[in-house]
JSON list of C-alpha atoms in Angstrom, two decimals:
[
{"chain": "A", "resi": 1, "resn": "UNK", "atom": "CA", "xyz": [277.55, 97.90, 52.36]},
{"chain": "A", "resi": 2, "resn": "UNK", "atom": "CA", "xyz": [273.96, 98.27, 51.49]},
{"chain": "A", "resi": 3, "resn": "UNK", "atom": "CA", "xyz": [272.50, 101.78, 51.06]},
{"chain": "A", "resi": 4, "resn": "UNK", "atom": "CA", "xyz": [269.79, 102.40, 53.61]},
{"chain": "A", "resi": 5, "resn": "UNK", "atom": "CA", "xyz": [266.77, 104.19, 52.11]},
{"chain": "A", "resi": 6, "resn": "UNK", "atom": "CA", "xyz": [263.57, 105.40, 53.73]},
{"chain": "A", "resi": 7, "resn": "UNK", "atom": "CA", "xyz": [260.42, 103.54, 52.88]},
{"chain": "A", "resi": 8, "resn": "UNK", "atom": "CA", "xyz": [257.30, 105.35, 51.84]},
{"chain": "A", "resi": 9, "resn": "UNK", "atom": "CA", "xyz": [255.59, 104.49, 55.15]},
{"chain": "A", "resi": 10, "resn": "UNK", "atom": "CA", "xyz": [258.47, 105.96, 57.16]},
{"chain": "A", "resi": 11, "resn": "UNK", "atom": "CA", "xyz": [258.26, 109.19, 55.15]},
{"chain": "A", "resi": 12, "resn": "UNK", "atom": "CA", "xyz": [254.48, 109.39, 55.62]},
{"chain": "A", "resi": 13, "resn": "UNK", "atom": "CA", "xyz": [254.80, 108.83, 59.39]},
{"chain": "A", "resi": 14, "resn": "UNK", "atom": "CA", "xyz": [257.44, 111.56, 59.62]},
{"chain": "A", "resi": 15, "resn": "UNK", "atom": "CA", "xyz": [255.25, 113.96, 57.61]},
{"chain": "A", "resi": 16, "resn": "UNK", "atom": "CA", "xyz": [252.23, 113.16, 59.82]},
{"chain": "A", "resi": 17, "resn": "UNK", "atom": "CA", "xyz": [254.24, 113.92, 62.96]},
{"chain": "A", "resi": 18, "resn": "UNK", "atom": "CA", "xyz": [255.45, 117.21, 61.48]},
{"chain": "A", "resi": 19, "resn": "UNK", "atom": "CA", "xyz": [251.88, 118.14, 60.45]},
{"chain": "A", "resi": 20, "resn": "UNK", "atom": "CA", "xyz": [250.53, 117.44, 63.95]},
{"chain": "A", "resi": 21, "resn": "UNK", "atom": "CA", "xyz": [253.28, 119.51, 65.56]},
{"chain": "A", "resi": 22, "resn": "UNK", "atom": "CA", "xyz": [252.72, 122.37, 63.10]},
{"chain": "A", "resi": 23, "resn": "UNK", "atom": "CA", "xyz": [248.99, 122.29, 63.83]},
{"chain": "A", "resi": 24, "resn": "UNK", "atom": "CA", "xyz": [249.63, 122.53, 67.57]},
{"chain": "A", "resi": 25, "resn": "UNK", "atom": "CA", "xyz": [251.98, 125.48, 67.10]},
{"chain": "A", "resi": 26, "resn": "UNK", "atom": "CA", "xyz": [249.52, 127.33, 64.84]},
{"chain": "A", "resi": 27, "resn": "UNK", "atom": "CA", "xyz": [246.66, 126.73, 67.31]},
{"chain": "A", "resi": 28, "resn": "UNK", "atom": "CA", "xyz": [248.78, 128.04, 70.20]},
{"chain": "A", "resi": 29, "resn": "UNK", "atom": "CA", "xyz": [249.87, 131.13, 68.27]},
{"chain": "A", "resi": 30, "resn": "UNK", "atom": "CA", "xyz": [246.30, 131.97, 67.20]},
{"chain": "A", "resi": 31, "resn": "UNK", "atom": "CA", "xyz": [244.77, 131.34, 70.65]},
{"chain": "A", "resi": 32, "resn": "UNK", "atom": "CA", "xyz": [247.31, 133.35, 72.69]},
{"chain": "A", "resi": 33, "resn": "UNK", "atom": "CA", "xyz": [246.23, 136.82, 71.44]},
{"chain": "A", "resi": 34, "resn": "UNK", "atom": "CA", "xyz": [242.56, 135.95, 72.00]},
{"chain": "A", "resi": 35, "resn": "UNK", "atom": "CA", "xyz": [243.29, 134.84, 75.55]},
{"chain": "A", "resi": 36, "resn": "UNK", "atom": "CA", "xyz": [245.34, 137.96, 76.21]},
{"chain": "A", "resi": 37, "resn": "UNK", "atom": "CA", "xyz": [242.62, 140.26, 74.88]},
{"chain": "A", "resi": 38, "resn": "UNK", "atom": "CA", "xyz": [240.03, 138.44, 76.98]},
{"chain": "A", "resi": 39, "resn": "UNK", "atom": "CA", "xyz": [242.21, 138.90, 80.08]},
{"chain": "A", "resi": 40, "resn": "UNK", "atom": "CA", "xyz": [242.67, 142.62, 79.35]},
{"chain": "A", "resi": 41, "resn": "UNK", "atom": "CA", "xyz": [238.91, 142.96, 78.92]},
{"chain": "A", "resi": 42, "resn": "UNK", "atom": "CA", "xyz": [238.12, 141.09, 82.15]},
{"chain": "A", "resi": 43, "resn": "UNK", "atom": "CA", "xyz": [240.61, 143.27, 84.05]},
{"chain": "A", "resi": 44, "resn": "UNK", "atom": "CA", "xyz": [239.12, 146.51, 82.71]},
{"chain": "A", "resi": 45, "resn": "UNK", "atom": "CA", "xyz": [235.62, 145.22, 83.46]},
{"chain": "A", "resi": 46, "resn": "UNK", "atom": "CA", "xyz": [236.62, 144.51, 87.06]},
{"chain": "A", "resi": 47, "resn": "UNK", "atom": "CA", "xyz": [238.22, 147.97, 87.38]},
{"chain": "A", "resi": 48, "resn": "UNK", "atom": "CA", "xyz": [234.99, 149.54, 86.14]},
{"chain": "A", "resi": 49, "resn": "UNK", "atom": "CA", "xyz": [232.91, 147.44, 88.57]},
{"chain": "A", "resi": 50, "resn": "UNK", "atom": "CA", "xyz": [235.10, 148.54, 91.50]},
{"chain": "A", "resi": 51, "resn": "UNK", "atom": "CA", "xyz": [234.78, 152.19, 90.42]},
{"chain": "A", "resi": 52, "resn": "UNK", "atom": "CA", "xyz": [230.99, 151.81, 90.22]},
{"chain": "A", "resi": 53, "resn": "UNK", "atom": "CA", "xyz": [230.92, 150.29, 93.73]},
{"chain": "A", "resi": 54, "resn": "UNK", "atom": "CA", "xyz": [232.95, 153.26, 95.02]},
{"chain": "A", "resi": 55, "resn": "UNK", "atom": "CA", "xyz": [230.52, 155.61, 93.27]},
{"chain": "A", "resi": 56, "resn": "UNK", "atom": "CA", "xyz": [227.60, 153.91, 95.06]},
{"chain": "A", "resi": 57, "resn": "UNK", "atom": "CA", "xyz": [229.38, 154.02, 98.43]},
{"chain": "A", "resi": 58, "resn": "UNK", "atom": "CA", "xyz": [229.84, 157.76, 98.13]},
{"chain": "A", "resi": 59, "resn": "UNK", "atom": "CA", "xyz": [226.61, 158.77, 96.40]},
{"chain": "A", "resi": 60, "resn": "UNK", "atom": "CA", "xyz": [224.19, 156.14, 97.70]},
{"chain": "A", "resi": 61, "resn": "UNK", "atom": "CA", "xyz": [223.21, 154.64, 94.34]},
{"chain": "A", "resi": 62, "resn": "UNK", "atom": "CA", "xyz": [224.68, 153.43, 91.08]},
{"chain": "A", "resi": 63, "resn": "UNK", "atom": "CA", "xyz": [224.35, 155.57, 87.95]},
{"chain": "A", "resi": 64, "resn": "UNK", "atom": "CA", "xyz": [220.93, 154.76, 86.51]},
{"chain": "A", "resi": 65, "resn": "UNK", "atom": "CA", "xyz": [220.50, 153.31, 83.03]},
{"chain": "A", "resi": 66, "resn": "UNK", "atom": "CA", "xyz": [217.15, 151.50, 82.77]},
{"chain": "A", "resi": 67, "resn": "UNK", "atom": "CA", "xyz": [218.07, 150.14, 79.35]},
{"chain": "A", "resi": 68, "resn": "UNK", "atom": "CA", "xyz": [221.45, 148.85, 78.29]},
{"chain": "A", "resi": 69, "resn": "UNK", "atom": "CA", "xyz": [223.76, 151.40, 76.73]},
{"chain": "A", "resi": 70, "resn": "UNK", "atom": "CA", "xyz": [227.37, 151.85, 75.78]},
{"chain": "A", "resi": 71, "resn": "UNK", "atom": "CA", "xyz": [229.52, 153.46, 78.44]},
{"chain": "A", "resi": 72, "resn": "UNK", "atom": "CA", "xyz": [230.61, 156.87, 77.22]},
{"chain": "A", "resi": 73, "resn": "UNK", "atom": "CA", "xyz": [230.45, 158.76, 80.51]},
{"chain": "A", "resi": 74, "resn": "UNK", "atom": "CA", "xyz": [232.56, 161.88, 80.82]},
{"chain": "A", "resi": 75, "resn": "UNK", "atom": "CA", "xyz": [235.64, 161.85, 83.06]},
{"chain": "A", "resi": 76, "resn": "UNK", "atom": "CA", "xyz": [233.69, 163.87, 85.65]},
{"chain": "A", "resi": 77, "resn": "UNK", "atom": "CA", "xyz": [231.36, 160.89, 86.15]},
{"chain": "A", "resi": 78, "resn": "UNK", "atom": "CA", "xyz": [234.28, 159.01, 87.67]},
{"chain": "A", "resi": 79, "resn": "UNK", "atom": "CA", "xyz": [235.39, 161.75, 90.05]},
{"chain": "A", "resi": 80, "resn": "UNK", "atom": "CA", "xyz": [234.57, 161.50, 93.73]},
{"chain": "A", "resi": 81, "resn": "UNK", "atom": "CA", "xyz": [233.20, 164.46, 95.64]},
{"chain": "A", "resi": 82, "resn": "UNK", "atom": "CA", "xyz": [236.72, 164.96, 97.00]},
{"chain": "A", "resi": 83, "resn": "UNK", "atom": "CA", "xyz": [238.11, 165.28, 93.46]},
{"chain": "A", "resi": 84, "resn": "UNK", "atom": "CA", "xyz": [239.88, 161.91, 93.43]},
{"chain": "A", "resi": 85, "resn": "UNK", "atom": "CA", "xyz": [239.08, 159.63, 90.49]},
{"chain": "A", "resi": 86, "resn": "UNK", "atom": "CA", "xyz": [237.19, 156.39, 91.08]},
{"chain": "A", "resi": 87, "resn": "UNK", "atom": "CA", "xyz": [238.89, 155.00, 88.00]},
{"chain": "A", "resi": 88, "resn": "UNK", "atom": "CA", "xyz": [242.48, 156.17, 87.57]},
{"chain": "A", "resi": 89, "resn": "UNK", "atom": "CA", "xyz": [243.32, 157.18, 84.01]},
{"chain": "A", "resi": 90, "resn": "UNK", "atom": "CA", "xyz": [239.74, 156.88, 82.73]},
{"chain": "A", "resi": 91, "resn": "UNK", "atom": "CA", "xyz": [239.35, 158.35, 79.26]},
{"chain": "A", "resi": 92, "resn": "UNK", "atom": "CA", "xyz": [235.99, 157.58, 77.60]},
{"chain": "A", "resi": 93, "resn": "UNK", "atom": "CA", "xyz": [237.60, 157.61, 74.15]},
{"chain": "A", "resi": 94, "resn": "UNK", "atom": "CA", "xyz": [240.21, 155.01, 75.14]},
{"chain": "A", "resi": 95, "resn": "UNK", "atom": "CA", "xyz": [238.56, 152.91, 77.86]},
{"chain": "A", "resi": 96, "resn": "UNK", "atom": "CA", "xyz": [237.42, 150.01, 75.70]},
{"chain": "A", "resi": 97, "resn": "UNK", "atom": "CA", "xyz": [237.61, 146.24, 75.72]},
{"chain": "A", "resi": 98, "resn": "UNK", "atom": "CA", "xyz": [240.53, 144.35, 74.19]},
{"chain": "A", "resi": 99, "resn": "UNK", "atom": "CA", "xyz": [238.91, 144.47, 70.75]},
{"chain": "A", "resi": 100, "resn": "UNK", "atom": "CA", "xyz": [238.30, 148.23, 70.75]},
{"chain": "A", "resi": 101, "resn": "UNK", "atom": "CA", "xyz": [234.58, 148.10, 71.63]},
{"chain": "A", "resi": 102, "resn": "UNK", "atom": "CA", "xyz": [232.93, 150.09, 74.39]},
{"chain": "A", "resi": 103, "resn": "UNK", "atom": "CA", "xyz": [231.63, 148.38, 77.50]},
{"chain": "A", "resi": 104, "resn": "UNK", "atom": "CA", "xyz": [227.88, 148.14, 78.10]},
{"chain": "A", "resi": 105, "resn": "UNK", "atom": "CA", "xyz": [226.02, 149.02, 81.30]},
{"chain": "A", "resi": 106, "resn": "UNK", "atom": "CA", "xyz": [222.51, 148.62, 82.67]},
{"chain": "A", "resi": 107, "resn": "UNK", "atom": "CA", "xyz": [221.22, 149.53, 86.14]},
{"chain": "A", "resi": 108, "resn": "UNK", "atom": "CA", "xyz": [219.29, 147.99, 87.67]},
{"chain": "A", "resi": 109, "resn": "UNK", "atom": "CA", "xyz": [220.68, 144.94, 85.97]},
{"chain": "A", "resi": 110, "resn": "UNK", "atom": "CA", "xyz": [218.76, 142.16, 84.29]},
{"chain": "A", "resi": 111, "resn": "UNK", "atom": "CA", "xyz": [221.28, 139.56, 85.45]},
{"chain": "A", "resi": 112, "resn": "UNK", "atom": "CA", "xyz": [222.25, 141.43, 88.67]},
{"chain": "A", "resi": 113, "resn": "UNK", "atom": "CA", "xyz": [218.99, 143.09, 89.78]},
{"chain": "A", "resi": 114, "resn": "UNK", "atom": "CA", "xyz": [220.47, 144.27, 93.08]},
{"chain": "A", "resi": 115, "resn": "UNK", "atom": "CA", "xyz": [223.43, 145.94, 91.37]},
{"chain": "A", "resi": 116, "resn": "UNK", "atom": "CA", "xyz": [224.17, 146.47, 87.69]},
{"chain": "A", "resi": 117, "resn": "UNK", "atom": "CA", "xyz": [225.05, 144.56, 84.55]},
{"chain": "A", "resi": 118, "resn": "UNK", "atom": "CA", "xyz": [228.38, 145.41, 82.98]},
{"chain": "A", "resi": 119, "resn": "UNK", "atom": "CA", "xyz": [229.70, 143.59, 79.92]},
{"chain": "A", "resi": 120, "resn": "UNK", "atom": "CA", "xyz": [231.78, 143.54, 76.77]},
{"chain": "A", "resi": 121, "resn": "UNK", "atom": "CA", "xyz": [230.45, 142.14, 73.51]},
{"chain": "A", "resi": 122, "resn": "UNK", "atom": "CA", "xyz": [233.65, 140.10, 73.21]},
{"chain": "A", "resi": 123, "resn": "UNK", "atom": "CA", "xyz": [235.67, 139.23, 70.16]},
{"chain": "A", "resi": 124, "resn": "UNK", "atom": "CA", "xyz": [232.73, 138.96, 67.75]},
{"chain": "A", "resi": 125, "resn": "UNK", "atom": "CA", "xyz": [231.44, 142.46, 68.62]},
{"chain": "A", "resi": 126, "resn": "UNK", "atom": "CA", "xyz": [227.86, 141.14, 68.94]},
{"chain": "A", "resi": 127, "resn": "UNK", "atom": "CA", "xyz": [225.63, 140.81, 71.99]},
{"chain": "A", "resi": 128, "resn": "UNK", "atom": "CA", "xyz": [225.15, 137.17, 72.98]},
{"chain": "A", "resi": 129, "resn": "UNK", "atom": "CA", "xyz": [225.69, 134.52, 70.35]},
{"chain": "A", "resi": 130, "resn": "UNK", "atom": "CA", "xyz": [226.94, 135.75, 66.98]},
{"chain": "A", "resi": 131, "resn": "UNK", "atom": "CA", "xyz": [224.13, 135.76, 64.45]},
{"chain": "A", "resi": 132, "resn": "UNK", "atom": "CA", "xyz": [221.38, 135.14, 67.03]},
{"chain": "A", "resi": 133, "resn": "UNK", "atom": "CA", "xyz": [219.39, 138.26, 67.80]},
{"chain": "A", "resi": 134, "resn": "UNK", "atom": "CA", "xyz": [222.46, 140.46, 67.13]},
{"chain": "A", "resi": 135, "resn": "UNK", "atom": "CA", "xyz": [220.41, 143.63, 67.39]},
{"chain": "A", "resi": 136, "resn": "UNK", "atom": "CA", "xyz": [219.44, 143.13, 71.04]},
{"chain": "A", "resi": 137, "resn": "UNK", "atom": "CA", "xyz": [221.26, 145.12, 73.67]},
{"chain": "A", "resi": 138, "resn": "UNK", "atom": "CA", "xyz": [219.92, 142.98, 76.48]},
{"chain": "A", "resi": 139, "resn": "UNK", "atom": "CA", "xyz": [222.45, 140.99, 78.51]},
{"chain": "A", "resi": 140, "resn": "UNK", "atom": "CA", "xyz": [220.95, 137.64, 77.55]},
{"chain": "A", "resi": 141, "resn": "UNK", "atom": "CA", "xyz": [221.95, 134.88, 75.23]},
{"chain": "A", "resi": 142, "resn": "UNK", "atom": "CA", "xyz": [219.26, 134.03, 72.66]},
{"chain": "A", "resi": 143, "resn": "UNK", "atom": "CA", "xyz": [216.26, 136.23, 73.27]},
{"chain": "A", "resi": 144, "resn": "UNK", "atom": "CA", "xyz": [215.39, 139.23, 75.35]},
{"chain": "A", "resi": 145, "resn": "UNK", "atom": "CA", "xyz": [213.83, 137.01, 78.01]},
{"chain": "A", "resi": 146, "resn": "UNK", "atom": "CA", "xyz": [216.15, 133.98, 77.93]},
{"chain": "A", "resi": 147, "resn": "UNK", "atom": "CA", "xyz": [218.91, 134.18, 80.54]},
{"chain": "A", "resi": 148, "resn": "UNK", "atom": "CA", "xyz": [222.44, 133.07, 79.70]},
{"chain": "A", "resi": 149, "resn": "UNK", "atom": "CA", "xyz": [223.21, 129.43, 80.26]},
{"chain": "A", "resi": 150, "resn": "UNK", "atom": "CA", "xyz": [226.42, 127.52, 80.86]},
{"chain": "A", "resi": 151, "resn": "UNK", "atom": "CA", "xyz": [226.06, 125.97, 77.41]},
{"chain": "A", "resi": 152, "resn": "UNK", "atom": "CA", "xyz": [225.77, 129.37, 75.76]},
{"chain": "A", "resi": 153, "resn": "UNK", "atom": "CA", "xyz": [228.44, 129.85, 73.10]},
{"chain": "A", "resi": 154, "resn": "UNK", "atom": "CA", "xyz": [228.55, 133.61, 73.59]},
{"chain": "A", "resi": 155, "resn": "UNK", "atom": "CA", "xyz": [231.98, 135.20, 73.81]},
{"chain": "A", "resi": 156, "resn": "UNK", "atom": "CA", "xyz": [230.61, 138.14, 75.83]},
{"chain": "A", "resi": 157, "resn": "UNK", "atom": "CA", "xyz": [232.59, 138.94, 78.98]},
{"chain": "A", "resi": 158, "resn": "UNK", "atom": "CA", "xyz": [230.37, 140.06, 81.86]},
{"chain": "A", "resi": 159, "resn": "UNK", "atom": "CA", "xyz": [230.15, 140.76, 85.58]},
{"chain": "A", "resi": 160, "resn": "UNK", "atom": "CA", "xyz": [227.62, 137.98, 86.13]},
{"chain": "A", "resi": 161, "resn": "UNK", "atom": "CA", "xyz": [227.99, 134.22, 86.30]},
{"chain": "A", "resi": 162, "resn": "UNK", "atom": "CA", "xyz": [226.50, 131.98, 83.65]},
{"chain": "A", "resi": 163, "resn": "UNK", "atom": "CA", "xyz": [223.58, 129.99, 85.04]},
{"chain": "A", "resi": 164, "resn": "UNK", "atom": "CA", "xyz": [223.95, 126.18, 85.13]}
]
C-alpha cells in the first residue's frame, strides 16, 4: 500500500478555509456587543422620548433648552403633578447610553423643530462624525448648519431620521 500524504496545495486550501471561518467568528464576536449596546441605547432613547411626550401632555410644553445640553435633570423633573414618574426608575447618575455617556437634548429641536432633538453620541463619544467638528454640540453631521444625511458615517443614535 502506498502512503497517502497531503500536498502543499491541499494544506494551503485547508488553512485558507480555517482562516476565513476564524475571521467570520471574530467579526461576529466583536460586532455583537456593539449591536447590543446600540439596542440598549435606542431603547433608553425611546423611553426618554415617551416620558418627554407625557411631560408635554401634562404641562403643555416640553422642557426648554435652546442650545443642546447633556441631560442631567433631577428625578423631580420626571415626576407628574400626581406624583407618578414619567420615566420609571430614572436616576440621572445612571440613565446613560450603552457606552456610559449622557444623552443630549435640545428644544425646540434643530432636526425636529416642532418637538425636540434627543440623541446619544454613540460608541465614539463624539457628536456627528468622529474627528469632524468634534467640539460641536449641534445635532448635525459635519458643520453646525449641515443636516445629517443618509451617507453620514456618524454613529450617533437619535430621535430623528437621517435625510436622504
